[in-house]
Amino acid sequence: MQVEPRMTVDNAEFKKTTDAQRFELGCEVSVVVDGCATKYKYVKAHAALTANQPYVIVPTKDGVTTAAPATSAVLQYVGIPQVAIAKDAYGWLCIQGKCDAKGGAAITAGNCLEVLNADTALSTDGASRSANSIAVAAETTSAAGVLLVNMIFCSFVIAPQSKHNSPSV
């Protein structure tokens, strides 16, 4: 495999996908825009990834791949692709800083967000951080849809779907 030994990356790179590996799997790149740093991780997609949907980042013997969120008693890393990535293709997941993400219901700016078992969107975790919080809402939405979030870079516990009977607002 031939990978680029030195990366010169601009913001457009994080919205590109390729069938051939261009960078080391698992490499991380930070980009500063308007004084705010956003960090991305380079991965190989385990399946077709939907833009703005959260995925678990899975270390493997060859680097990293992705997986659908599943209840776990161990800490997980979560990333969000900003574009769709085809199965077995390569691309970038946002792991820290500002990015677009799918919200599953109305969300209030400043609330912490989490991903639950098998969820395809973020849910409100509450006004203060918990072990499940993966991001903070940067804007308010009145219904499910894509919103701007600020990803918290650390590992998380993915809670079972039954944690909430209904989405919090």
mmCIF file of C-alpha atoms in Angstrom, residues 46-50 52-58 65-81 93 102 114-123 132 134 151 156-161:
data_model
loop_
_atom_site.group_PDB
_atom_site.id
_atom_site.type_symbol
_atom_site.label_atom_id
_atom_site.label_comp_id
_atom_site.label_asym_id
_atom_site.label_seq_id
_atom_site.Cartn_x
_atom_site.Cartn_y
_atom_site.Cartn_z
ATOM 1 C CA HIS A 46 -17.541 -1.265 7.645
ATOM 2 C CA ALA A 47 -20.766 -0.650 5.678
ATOM 3 C CA ALA A 48 -22.251 2.260 3.762
ATOM 4 C CA LEU A 49 -22.029 5.203 6.174
ATOM 5 C CA THR A 50 -24.709 7.894 6.137
ATOM 6 C CA ASN A 52 -23.978 13.157 9.748
ATOM 7 C CA GLN A 53 -24.884 9.880 11.488
ATOM 8 C CA PRO A 54 -22.836 8.692 14.506
ATOM 9 C CA TYR A 55 -20.650 5.580 14.235
ATOM 10 C CA VAL A 56 -18.361 3.745 16.630
ATOM 11 C CA ILE A 57 -14.657 3.785 15.739
ATOM 12 C CA VAL A 58 -13.225 0.259 16.051
ATOM 13 C CA THR A 65 -12.858 0.699 10.870
ATOM 14 C CA THR A 66 -16.395 1.643 11.887
ATOM 15 C CA ALA A 67 -19.423 -0.054 13.427
ATOM 16 C CA ALA A 68 -23.015 0.790 14.232
ATOM 17 C CA PRO A 69 -23.547 2.007 17.816
ATOM 18 C CA ALA A 70 -24.325 -0.852 20.201
ATOM 19 C CA THR A 71 -24.833 -0.988 23.958
ATOM 20 C CA SER A 72 -21.476 -1.442 25.595
ATOM 21 C CA ALA A 73 -20.127 -1.640 29.117
ATOM 22 C CA VAL A 74 -16.718 -0.576 27.785
ATOM 23 C CA LEU A 75 -15.773 2.876 26.574
ATOM 24 C CA GLN A 76 -16.228 3.583 22.874
ATOM 25 C CA TYR A 77 -15.027 6.302 20.520
ATOM 26 C CA VAL A 78 -17.647 7.849 18.273
ATOM 27 C CA GLY A 79 -17.173 9.784 15.039
ATOM 28 C CA ILE A 80 -19.484 11.445 12.530
ATOM 29 C CA PRO A 81 -18.836 11.455 8.762
ATOM 30 C CA LEU A 93 -15.017 11.046 10.717
ATOM 31 C CA LYS A 102 -28.286 14.152 12.881
ATOM 32 C CA GLU A 114 -25.602 11.047 23.325
ATOM 33 C CA VAL A 115 -25.985 8.119 20.958
ATOM 34 C CA LEU A 116 -28.063 5.174 22.161
ATOM 35 C CA ASN A 117 -27.942 1.510 21.120
ATOM 36 C CA ALA A 118 -28.586 1.137 17.377
ATOM 37 C CA ASP A 119 -29.472 4.833 17.046
ATOM 38 C CA THR A 120 -28.895 6.655 13.780
ATOM 39 C CA ALA A 121 -29.106 10.121 15.363
ATOM 40 C CA LEU A 122 -28.091 11.920 18.543
ATOM 41 C CA SER A 123 -30.501 12.274 21.494
ATOM 42 C CA ASN A 132 -22.795 9.035 27.716
ATOM 43 C CA ILE A 134 -20.557 12.764 23.029
ATOM 44 C CA MET A 151 -18.035 16.982 19.545
ATOM 45 C CA PHE A 156 -18.124 7.194 25.866
ATOM 46 C CA VAL A 157 -20.475 4.554 27.171
ATOM 47 C CA ILE A 158 -23.259 3.715 24.725
ATOM 48 C CA ALA A 159 -26.472 3.314 26.695
ATOM 49 C CA PRO A 160 -29.229 0.811 25.937
ATOM 50 C CA GLN A 161 -32.180 2.071 23.915
#
